[in-house]
Amino acid sequence: MTEPTTAIAICEAFLGAMEGRDLDRARSFVAAEGLEMVFPGGARFSGIEQMVAGAAGRYRFVGKHFDRRDSWGAPGQESVLIAGTLHGEWLDGSRFEGIRFVDLFDLRDGRIWRQQVWNDMGEYKLKALAGQG
């Protein structure tokens, strides 16, 4: 398999590996010093395994459709924004789709060292609890 070379391709490959739960491949895109992951509500994880364990209490699986990608910075210090929608399955087996997300990645020397995530998943869960979704 050809390894991605642009910052956007690296982040897309990382997200694909995470979606497929190929954690060894996902780790290959992460800085040697580790990965800082920040999710809605201020949930912080210091690595892939910790994030996967945290997600196990929220949904069975989640996938992403990419609508927008952008990158900026200088060689060796790049940022990537990927936006789109989430789809997947809640723990009760019901399916969801069309939930907005934005992921902001920071890369150092071609490796991801921080991922910040914003999405409307919590809003969808609140609507479902209120019987509106």
PDB file of N, CA and C in Angstrom, residues 41-133:
ATOM      1  N   GLY A  41     -17.546  18.531  24.446  1.00  0.00           N
ATOM      2  CA  GLY A  41     -17.741  18.458  25.885  1.00  0.00           C
ATOM      3  C   GLY A  41     -16.440  18.456  26.658  1.00  0.00           C
ATOM      4  N   GLY A  42     -15.322  18.662  25.946  1.00  0.00           N
ATOM      5  CA  GLY A  42     -14.021  18.706  26.604  1.00  0.00           C
ATOM      6  C   GLY A  42     -13.424  17.346  26.898  1.00  0.00           C
ATOM      7  N   ALA A  43     -14.008  16.282  26.339  1.00  0.00           N
ATOM      8  CA  ALA A  43     -13.442  14.941  26.549  1.00  0.00           C
ATOM      9  C   ALA A  43     -12.054  14.886  25.920  1.00  0.00           C
ATOM     10  N   ARG A  44     -11.069  14.493  26.711  1.00  0.00           N
ATOM     11  CA  ARG A  44      -9.684  14.433  26.250  1.00  0.00           C
ATOM     12  C   ARG A  44      -9.161  13.013  26.363  1.00  0.00           C
ATOM     13  N   PHE A  45      -8.437  12.626  25.316  1.00  0.00           N
ATOM     14  CA  PHE A  45      -7.827  11.305  25.294  1.00  0.00           C
ATOM     15  C   PHE A  45      -6.364  11.478  24.921  1.00  0.00           C
ATOM     16  N   SER A  46      -5.533  10.657  25.530  1.00  0.00           N
ATOM     17  CA  SER A  46      -4.094  10.756  25.275  1.00  0.00           C
ATOM     18  C   SER A  46      -3.617   9.724  24.267  1.00  0.00           C
ATOM     19  N   GLY A  47      -4.547   9.038  23.623  1.00  0.00           N
ATOM     20  CA  GLY A  47      -4.148   8.065  22.622  1.00  0.00           C
ATOM     21  C   GLY A  47      -5.332   7.374  21.997  1.00  0.00           C
ATOM     22  N   ILE A  48      -5.037   6.634  20.963  1.00  0.00           N
ATOM     23  CA  ILE A  48      -6.056   5.958  20.166  1.00  0.00           C
ATOM     24  C   ILE A  48      -6.851   4.948  20.992  1.00  0.00           C
ATOM     25  N   GLU A  49      -6.170   4.099  21.754  1.00  0.00           N
ATOM     26  CA  GLU A  49      -6.871   3.065  22.517  1.00  0.00           C
ATOM     27  C   GLU A  49      -7.824   3.675  23.533  1.00  0.00           C
ATOM     28  N   GLN A  50      -7.399   4.745  24.185  1.00  0.00           N
ATOM     29  CA  GLN A  50      -8.240   5.414  25.176  1.00  0.00           C
ATOM     30  C   GLN A  50      -9.494   5.988  24.507  1.00  0.00           C
ATOM     31  N   MET A  51      -9.347   6.569  23.322  1.00  0.00           N
ATOM     32  CA  MET A  51     -10.486   7.124  22.598  1.00  0.00           C
ATOM     33  C   MET A  51     -11.446   6.010  22.171  1.00  0.00           C
ATOM     34  N   VAL A  52     -10.921   4.917  21.663  1.00  0.00           N
ATOM     35  CA  VAL A  52     -11.759   3.792  21.228  1.00  0.00           C
ATOM     36  C   VAL A  52     -12.551   3.246  22.418  1.00  0.00           C
ATOM     37  N   ALA A  53     -11.923   3.119  23.562  1.00  0.00           N
ATOM     38  CA  ALA A  53     -12.618   2.647  24.765  1.00  0.00           C
ATOM     39  C   ALA A  53     -13.732   3.611  25.157  1.00  0.00           C
ATOM     40  N   GLY A  54     -13.477   4.904  25.061  1.00  0.00           N
ATOM     41  CA  GLY A  54     -14.497   5.900  25.381  1.00  0.00           C
ATOM     42  C   GLY A  54     -15.667   5.860  24.411  1.00  0.00           C
ATOM     43  N   ALA A  55     -15.391   5.620  23.141  1.00  0.00           N
ATOM     44  CA  ALA A  55     -16.439   5.570  22.121  1.00  0.00           C
ATOM     45  C   ALA A  55     -17.322   4.339  22.282  1.00  0.00           C
ATOM     46  N   ALA A  56     -16.793   3.282  22.870  1.00  0.00           N
ATOM     47  CA  ALA A  56     -17.555   2.039  23.022  1.00  0.00           C
ATOM     48  C   ALA A  56     -18.828   2.250  23.837  1.00  0.00           C
ATOM     49  N   GLY A  57     -18.857   3.258  24.672  1.00  0.00           N
ATOM     50  CA  GLY A  57     -20.046   3.553  25.468  1.00  0.00           C
ATOM     51  C   GLY A  57     -21.004   4.505  24.782  1.00  0.00           C
ATOM     52  N   ARG A  58     -20.703   4.908  23.528  1.00  0.00           N
ATOM     53  CA  ARG A  58     -21.547   5.882  22.819  1.00  0.00           C
ATOM     54  C   ARG A  58     -22.224   5.312  21.579  1.00  0.00           C
ATOM     55  N   TYR A  59     -21.510   4.488  20.824  1.00  0.00           N
ATOM     56  CA  TYR A  59     -22.057   3.958  19.578  1.00  0.00           C
ATOM     57  C   TYR A  59     -21.362   2.665  19.209  1.00  0.00           C
ATOM     58  N   ARG A  60     -22.013   1.877  18.317  1.00  0.00           N
ATOM     59  CA  ARG A  60     -21.416   0.620  17.845  1.00  0.00           C
ATOM     60  C   ARG A  60     -20.357   0.891  16.789  1.00  0.00           C
ATOM     61  N   PHE A  61     -20.658   1.803  15.878  1.00  0.00           N
ATOM     62  CA  PHE A  61     -19.674   2.213  14.885  1.00  0.00           C
ATOM     63  C   PHE A  61     -20.058   3.579  14.337  1.00  0.00           C
ATOM     64  N   VAL A  62     -19.080   4.247  13.778  1.00  0.00           N
ATOM     65  CA  VAL A  62     -19.309   5.547  13.148  1.00  0.00           C
ATOM     66  C   VAL A  62     -18.416   5.649  11.920  1.00  0.00           C
ATOM     67  N   GLY A  63     -18.945   6.253  10.896  1.00  0.00           N
ATOM     68  CA  GLY A  63     -18.185   6.519   9.675  1.00  0.00           C
ATOM     69  C   GLY A  63     -18.345   7.978   9.294  1.00  0.00           C
ATOM     70  N   LYS A  64     -17.505   8.434   8.398  1.00  0.00           N
ATOM     71  CA  LYS A  64     -17.517   9.840   8.012  1.00  0.00           C
ATOM     72  C   LYS A  64     -17.593   9.977   6.498  1.00  0.00           C
ATOM     73  N   HIS A  65     -18.434  10.912   6.073  1.00  0.00           N
ATOM     74  CA  HIS A  65     -18.452  11.351   4.679  1.00  0.00           C
ATOM     75  C   HIS A  65     -17.764  12.710   4.665  1.00  0.00           C
ATOM     76  N   PHE A  66     -16.736  12.859   3.852  1.00  0.00           N
ATOM     77  CA  PHE A  66     -15.985  14.110   3.791  1.00  0.00           C
ATOM     78  C   PHE A  66     -16.612  15.044   2.766  1.00  0.00           C
ATOM     79  N   ASP A  67     -16.899  16.264   3.182  1.00  0.00           N
ATOM     80  CA  ASP A  67     -17.434  17.283   2.276  1.00  0.00           C
ATOM     81  C   ASP A  67     -16.410  18.375   1.983  1.00  0.00           C
ATOM     82  N   ARG A  68     -15.545  18.650   2.926  1.00  0.00           N
ATOM     83  CA  ARG A  68     -14.575  19.738   2.774  1.00  0.00           C
ATOM     84  C   ARG A  68     -13.254  19.340   3.401  1.00  0.00           C
ATOM     85  N   ARG A  69     -12.174  19.736   2.724  1.00  0.00           N
ATOM     86  CA  ARG A  69     -10.827  19.507   3.233  1.00  0.00           C
ATOM     87  C   ARG A  69     -10.021  20.762   2.946  1.00  0.00           C
ATOM     88  N   ASP A  70      -9.189  21.139   3.898  1.00  0.00           N
ATOM     89  CA  ASP A  70      -8.317  22.289   3.695  1.00  0.00           C
ATOM     90  C   ASP A  70      -7.063  22.089   4.523  1.00  0.00           C
ATOM     91  N   SER A  71      -5.969  22.658   4.068  1.00  0.00           N
ATOM     92  CA  SER A  71      -4.722  22.589   4.840  1.00  0.00           C
ATOM     93  C   SER A  71      -3.986  23.902   4.719  1.00  0.00           C
ATOM     94  N   TRP A  72      -3.158  24.176   5.715  1.00  0.00           N
ATOM     95  CA  TRP A  72      -2.359  25.393   5.729  1.00  0.00           C
ATOM     96  C   TRP A  72      -1.177  25.181   6.654  1.00  0.00           C
ATOM     97  N   GLY A  73      -0.261  26.100   6.624  1.00  0.00           N
ATOM     98  CA  GLY A  73       0.919  26.031   7.472  1.00  0.00           C
ATOM     99  C   GLY A  73       2.173  26.026   6.637  1.00  0.00           C
ATOM    100  N   ALA A  74       3.231  25.669   7.268  1.00  0.00           N
ATOM    101  CA  ALA A  74       4.543  25.608   6.624  1.00  0.00           C
ATOM    102  C   ALA A  74       5.032  24.170   6.667  1.00  0.00           C
ATOM    103  N   PRO A  75       5.959  23.819   5.791  1.00  0.00           N
ATOM    104  CA  PRO A  75       6.510  22.463   5.856  1.00  0.00           C
ATOM    105  C   PRO A  75       6.996  22.142   7.274  1.00  0.00           C
ATOM    106  N   GLY A  76       6.588  20.993   7.747  1.00  0.00           N
ATOM    107  CA  GLY A  76       6.978  20.570   9.095  1.00  0.00           C
ATOM    108  C   GLY A  76       5.974  20.954  10.161  1.00  0.00           C
ATOM    109  N   GLN A  77       5.099  21.924   9.891  1.00  0.00           N
ATOM    110  CA  GLN A  77       4.080  22.380  10.847  1.00  0.00           C
ATOM    111  C   GLN A  77       2.820  22.671  10.048  1.00  0.00           C
ATOM    112  N   GLU A  78       1.958  21.693   9.883  1.00  0.00           N
ATOM    113  CA  GLU A  78       0.763  21.873   9.077  1.00  0.00           C
ATOM    114  C   GLU A  78      -0.490  21.617   9.901  1.00  0.00           C
ATOM    115  N   SER A  79      -1.583  22.225   9.452  1.00  0.00           N
ATOM    116  CA  SER A  79      -2.898  21.978  10.030  1.00  0.00           C
ATOM    117  C   SER A  79      -3.829  21.555   8.907  1.00  0.00           C
ATOM    118  N   VAL A  80      -4.770  20.682   9.239  1.00  0.00           N
ATOM    119  CA  VAL A  80      -5.738  20.171   8.264  1.00  0.00           C
ATOM    120  C   VAL A  80      -7.120  20.238   8.892  1.00  0.00           C
ATOM    121  N   LEU A  81      -8.081  20.724   8.115  1.00  0.00           N
ATOM    122  CA  LEU A  81      -9.467  20.731   8.523  1.00  0.00           C
ATOM    123  C   LEU A  81     -10.231  19.797   7.584  1.00  0.00           C
ATOM    124  N   ILE A  82     -10.982  18.882   8.168  1.00  0.00           N
ATOM    125  CA  ILE A  82     -11.851  17.994   7.397  1.00  0.00           C
ATOM    126  C   ILE A  82     -13.245  18.124   8.000  1.00  0.00           C
ATOM    127  N   ALA A  83     -14.231  18.415   7.142  1.00  0.00           N
ATOM    128  CA  ALA A  83     -15.608  18.588   7.595  1.00  0.00           C
ATOM    129  C   ALA A  83     -16.526  17.714   6.752  1.00  0.00           C
ATOM    130  N   GLY A  84     -17.631  17.319   7.355  1.00  0.00           N
ATOM    131  CA  GLY A  84     -18.599  16.501   6.633  1.00  0.00           C
ATOM    132  C   GLY A  84     -19.694  16.030   7.550  1.00  0.00           C
ATOM    133  N   THR A  85     -20.138  14.799   7.319  1.00  0.00           N
ATOM    134  CA  THR A  85     -21.216  14.241   8.129  1.00  0.00           C
ATOM    135  C   THR A  85     -20.857  12.847   8.634  1.00  0.00           C
ATOM    136  N   LEU A  86     -21.421  12.526   9.780  1.00  0.00           N
ATOM    137  CA  LEU A  86     -21.240  11.215  10.411  1.00  0.00           C
ATOM    138  C   LEU A  86     -22.439  10.327  10.103  1.00  0.00           C
ATOM    139  N   HIS A  87     -22.186   9.031  10.024  1.00  0.00           N
ATOM    140  CA  HIS A  87     -23.240   8.027   9.935  1.00  0.00           C
ATOM    141  C   HIS A  87     -22.788   6.837  10.782  1.00  0.00           C
ATOM    142  N   GLY A  88     -23.734   6.046  11.231  1.00  0.00           N
ATOM    143  CA  GLY A  88     -23.359   4.883  12.030  1.00  0.00           C
ATOM    144  C   GLY A  88     -24.528   4.269  12.740  1.00  0.00           C
ATOM    145  N   GLU A  89     -24.218   3.638  13.877  1.00  0.00           N
ATOM    146  CA  GLU A  89     -25.234   2.905  14.627  1.00  0.00           C
ATOM    147  C   GLU A  89     -25.045   3.160  16.117  1.00  0.00           C
ATOM    148  N   TRP A  90     -26.150   3.568  16.766  1.00  0.00           N
ATOM    149  CA  TRP A  90     -26.134   3.757  18.212  1.00  0.00           C
ATOM    150  C   TRP A  90     -26.048   2.399  18.909  1.00  0.00           C
ATOM    151  N   LEU A  91     -25.850   2.402  20.192  1.00  0.00           N
ATOM    152  CA  LEU A  91     -25.742   1.168  20.969  1.00  0.00           C
ATOM    153  C   LEU A  91     -27.021   0.330  20.926  1.00  0.00           C
ATOM    154  N   ASP A  92     -28.178   0.991  20.759  1.00  0.00           N
ATOM    155  CA  ASP A  92     -29.445   0.252  20.727  1.00  0.00           C
ATOM    156  C   ASP A  92     -29.749  -0.346  19.355  1.00  0.00           C
ATOM    157  N   GLY A  93     -28.841  -0.174  18.397  1.00  0.00           N
ATOM    158  CA  GLY A  93     -29.019  -0.735  17.063  1.00  0.00           C
ATOM    159  C   GLY A  93     -29.655   0.218  16.071  1.00  0.00           C
ATOM    160  N   SER A  94     -30.185   1.340  16.533  1.00  0.00           N
ATOM    161  CA  SER A  94     -30.759   2.307  15.592  1.00  0.00           C
ATOM    162  C   SER A  94     -29.630   3.026  14.861  1.00  0.00           C
ATOM    163  N   ARG A  95     -29.943   3.431  13.650  1.00  0.00           N
ATOM    164  CA  ARG A  95     -28.917   4.031  12.791  1.00  0.00           C
ATOM    165  C   ARG A  95     -29.029   5.553  12.822  1.00  0.00           C
ATOM    166  N   PHE A  96     -27.937   6.211  12.519  1.00  0.00           N
ATOM    167  CA  PHE A  96     -27.945   7.664  12.390  1.00  0.00           C
ATOM    168  C   PHE A  96     -27.154   8.046  11.150  1.00  0.00           C
ATOM    169  N   GLU A  97     -27.445   9.241  10.653  1.00  0.00           N
ATOM    170  CA  GLU A  97     -26.709   9.776   9.511  1.00  0.00           C
ATOM    171  C   GLU A  97     -26.927  11.281   9.461  1.00  0.00           C
ATOM    172  N   GLY A  98     -26.064  11.945   8.735  1.00  0.00           N
ATOM    173  CA  GLY A  98     -26.211  13.380   8.525  1.00  0.00           C
ATOM    174  C   GLY A  98     -25.811  14.252   9.695  1.00  0.00           C
ATOM    175  N   ILE A  99     -25.084  13.720  10.657  1.00  0.00           N
ATOM    176  CA  ILE A  99     -24.633  14.513  11.802  1.00  0.00           C
ATOM    177  C   ILE A  99     -23.359  15.260  11.403  1.00  0.00           C
ATOM    178  N   ARG A 100     -23.387  16.568  11.520  1.00  0.00           N
ATOM    179  CA  ARG A 100     -22.240  17.379  11.113  1.00  0.00           C
ATOM    180  C   ARG A 100     -21.018  17.125  12.005  1.00  0.00           C
ATOM    181  N   PHE A 101     -19.831  17.188  11.393  1.00  0.00           N
ATOM    182  CA  PHE A 101     -18.581  17.115  12.147  1.00  0.00           C
ATOM    183  C   PHE A 101     -17.529  18.012  11.510  1.00  0.00           C
ATOM    184  N   VAL A 102     -16.588  18.418  12.330  1.00  0.00           N
ATOM    185  CA  VAL A 102     -15.376  19.107  11.887  1.00  0.00           C
ATOM    186  C   VAL A 102     -14.229  18.515  12.691  1.00  0.00           C
ATOM    187  N   ASP A 103     -13.188  18.081  12.001  1.00  0.00           N
ATOM    188  CA  ASP A 103     -11.958  17.612  12.650  1.00  0.00           C
ATOM    189  C   ASP A 103     -10.833  18.554  12.252  1.00  0.00           C
ATOM    190  N   LEU A 104     -10.098  19.016  13.237  1.00  0.00           N
ATOM    191  CA  LEU A 104      -8.930  19.863  13.003  1.00  0.00           C
ATOM    192  C   LEU A 104      -7.706  19.095  13.484  1.00  0.00           C
ATOM    193  N   PHE A 105      -6.784  18.878  12.574  1.00  0.00           N
ATOM    194  CA  PHE A 105      -5.560  18.137  12.875  1.00  0.00           C
ATOM    195  C   PHE A 105      -4.364  19.085  12.855  1.00  0.00           C
ATOM    196  N   ASP A 106      -3.416  18.830  13.743  1.00  0.00           N
ATOM    197  CA  ASP A 106      -2.120  19.492  13.711  1.00  0.00           C
ATOM    198  C   ASP A 106      -1.070  18.424  13.492  1.00  0.00           C
ATOM    199  N   LEU A 107      -0.195  18.658  12.518  1.00  0.00           N
ATOM    200  CA  LEU A 107       0.856  17.712  12.162  1.00  0.00           C
ATOM    201  C   LEU A 107       2.212  18.355  12.350  1.00  0.00           C
ATOM    202  N   ARG A 108       3.139  17.543  12.775  1.00  0.00           N
ATOM    203  CA  ARG A 108       4.541  17.947  12.899  1.00  0.00           C
ATOM    204  C   ARG A 108       5.360  16.923  12.135  1.00  0.00           C
ATOM    205  N   ASP A 109       6.111  17.396  11.161  1.00  0.00           N
ATOM    206  CA  ASP A 109       6.945  16.515  10.334  1.00  0.00           C
ATOM    207  C   ASP A 109       6.156  15.344   9.750  1.00  0.00           C
ATOM    208  N   GLY A 110       4.925  15.635   9.286  1.00  0.00           N
ATOM    209  CA  GLY A 110       4.118  14.625   8.618  1.00  0.00           C
ATOM    210  C   GLY A 110       3.404  13.645   9.524  1.00  0.00           C
ATOM    211  N   ARG A 111       3.402  13.905  10.828  1.00  0.00           N
ATOM    212  CA  ARG A 111       2.727  13.013  11.790  1.00  0.00           C
ATOM    213  C   ARG A 111       1.727  13.831  12.614  1.00  0.00           C
ATOM    214  N   ILE A 112       0.580  13.231  12.871  1.00  0.00           N
ATOM    215  CA  ILE A 112      -0.481  13.890  13.635  1.00  0.00           C
ATOM    216  C   ILE A 112      -0.115  13.901  15.115  1.00  0.00           C
ATOM    217  N   TRP A 113      -0.158  15.074  15.720  1.00  0.00           N
ATOM    218  CA  TRP A 113       0.092  15.134  17.161  1.00  0.00           C
ATOM    219  C   TRP A 113      -1.141  15.630  17.927  1.00  0.00           C
ATOM    220  N   ARG A 114      -2.104  16.253  17.194  1.00  0.00           N
ATOM    221  CA  ARG A 114      -3.334  16.676  17.872  1.00  0.00           C
ATOM    222  C   ARG A 114      -4.500  16.580  16.900  1.00  0.00           C
ATOM    223  N   GLN A 115      -5.629  16.082  17.421  1.00  0.00           N
ATOM    224  CA  GLN A 115      -6.890  16.059  16.696  1.00  0.00           C
ATOM    225  C   GLN A 115      -7.935  16.697  17.597  1.00  0.00           C
ATOM    226  N   GLN A 116      -8.590  17.717  17.089  1.00  0.00           N
ATOM    227  CA  GLN A 116      -9.694  18.341  17.805  1.00  0.00           C
ATOM    228  C   GLN A 116     -10.963  18.067  17.002  1.00  0.00           C
ATOM    229  N   VAL A 117     -12.018  17.654  17.695  1.00  0.00           N
ATOM    230  CA  VAL A 117     -13.241  17.199  17.051  1.00  0.00           C
ATOM    231  C   VAL A 117     -14.422  18.019  17.549  1.00  0.00           C
ATOM    232  N   TRP A 118     -15.246  18.443  16.592  1.00  0.00           N
ATOM    233  CA  TRP A 118     -16.524  19.080  16.909  1.00  0.00           C
ATOM    234  C   TRP A 118     -17.588  18.352  16.111  1.00  0.00           C
ATOM    235  N   ASN A 119     -18.729  18.048  16.759  1.00  0.00           N
ATOM    236  CA  ASN A 119     -19.847  17.443  16.031  1.00  0.00           C
ATOM    237  C   ASN A 119     -21.146  17.684  16.790  1.00  0.00           C
ATOM    238  N   ASP A 120     -22.243  17.370  16.113  1.00  0.00           N
ATOM    239  CA  ASP A 120     -23.578  17.560  16.682  1.00  0.00           C
ATOM    240  C   ASP A 120     -24.153  16.277  17.276  1.00  0.00           C
ATOM    241  N   MET A 121     -23.317  15.291  17.552  1.00  0.00           N
ATOM    242  CA  MET A 121     -23.803  14.010  18.048  1.00  0.00           C
ATOM    243  C   MET A 121     -24.596  14.177  19.347  1.00  0.00           C
ATOM    244  N   GLY A 122     -24.120  14.997  20.246  1.00  0.00           N
ATOM    245  CA  GLY A 122     -24.828  15.225  21.511  1.00  0.00           C
ATOM    246  C   GLY A 122     -26.208  15.814  21.296  1.00  0.00           C
ATOM    247  N   GLU A 123     -26.342  16.717  20.334  1.00  0.00           N
ATOM    248  CA  GLU A 123     -27.648  17.308  20.021  1.00  0.00           C
ATOM    249  C   GLU A 123     -28.613  16.248  19.517  1.00  0.00           C
ATOM    250  N   TYR A 124     -28.136  15.331  18.692  1.00  0.00           N
ATOM    251  CA  TYR A 124     -28.980  14.258  18.195  1.00  0.00           C
ATOM    252  C   TYR A 124     -29.430  13.339  19.339  1.00  0.00           C
ATOM    253  N   LYS A 125     -28.526  13.061  20.266  1.00  0.00           N
ATOM    254  CA  LYS A 125     -28.884  12.210  21.404  1.00  0.00           C
ATOM    255  C   LYS A 125     -29.935  12.909  22.277  1.00  0.00           C
ATOM    256  N   LEU A 126     -29.802  14.218  22.494  1.00  0.00           N
ATOM    257  CA  LEU A 126     -30.787  14.964  23.281  1.00  0.00           C
ATOM    258  C   LEU A 126     -32.157  14.940  22.620  1.00  0.00           C
ATOM    259  N   LYS A 127     -32.194  15.111  21.288  1.00  0.00           N
ATOM    260  CA  LYS A 127     -33.473  15.048  20.568  1.00  0.00           C
ATOM    261  C   LYS A 127     -34.106  13.664  20.715  1.00  0.00           C
ATOM    262  N   ALA A 128     -33.297  12.639  20.612  1.00  0.00           N
ATOM    263  CA  ALA A 128     -33.810  11.277  20.738  1.00  0.00           C
ATOM    264  C   ALA A 128     -34.382  11.040  22.133  1.00  0.00           C
ATOM    265  N   LEU A 129     -33.708  11.533  23.158  1.00  0.00           N
ATOM    266  CA  LEU A 129     -34.200  11.370  24.527  1.00  0.00           C
ATOM    267  C   LEU A 129     -35.501  12.121  24.745  1.00  0.00           C
ATOM    268  N   ALA A 130     -35.658  13.241  24.018  1.00  0.00           N
ATOM    269  CA  ALA A 130     -36.881  14.041  24.153  1.00  0.00           C
ATOM    270  C   ALA A 130     -37.997  13.523  23.250  1.00  0.00           C
ATOM    271  N   GLY A 131     -37.718  12.436  22.489  1.00  0.00           N
ATOM    272  CA  GLY A 131     -38.718  11.857  21.602  1.00  0.00           C
ATOM    273  C   GLY A 131     -38.905  12.627  20.312  1.00  0.00           C
ATOM    274  N   GLN A 132     -37.922  13.423  19.931  1.00  0.00           N
ATOM    275  CA  GLN A 132     -38.033  14.241  18.723  1.00  0.00           C
ATOM    276  C   GLN A 132     -37.186  13.707  17.566  1.00  0.00           C
ATOM    277  N   GLY A 133     -36.517  12.598  17.776  1.00  0.00           N
ATOM    278  CA  GLY A 133     -35.606  12.151  16.711  1.00  0.00           C
ATOM    279  C   GLY A 133     -35.697  10.717  16.410  1.00  0.00           C
TER     280      GLY A 133
END
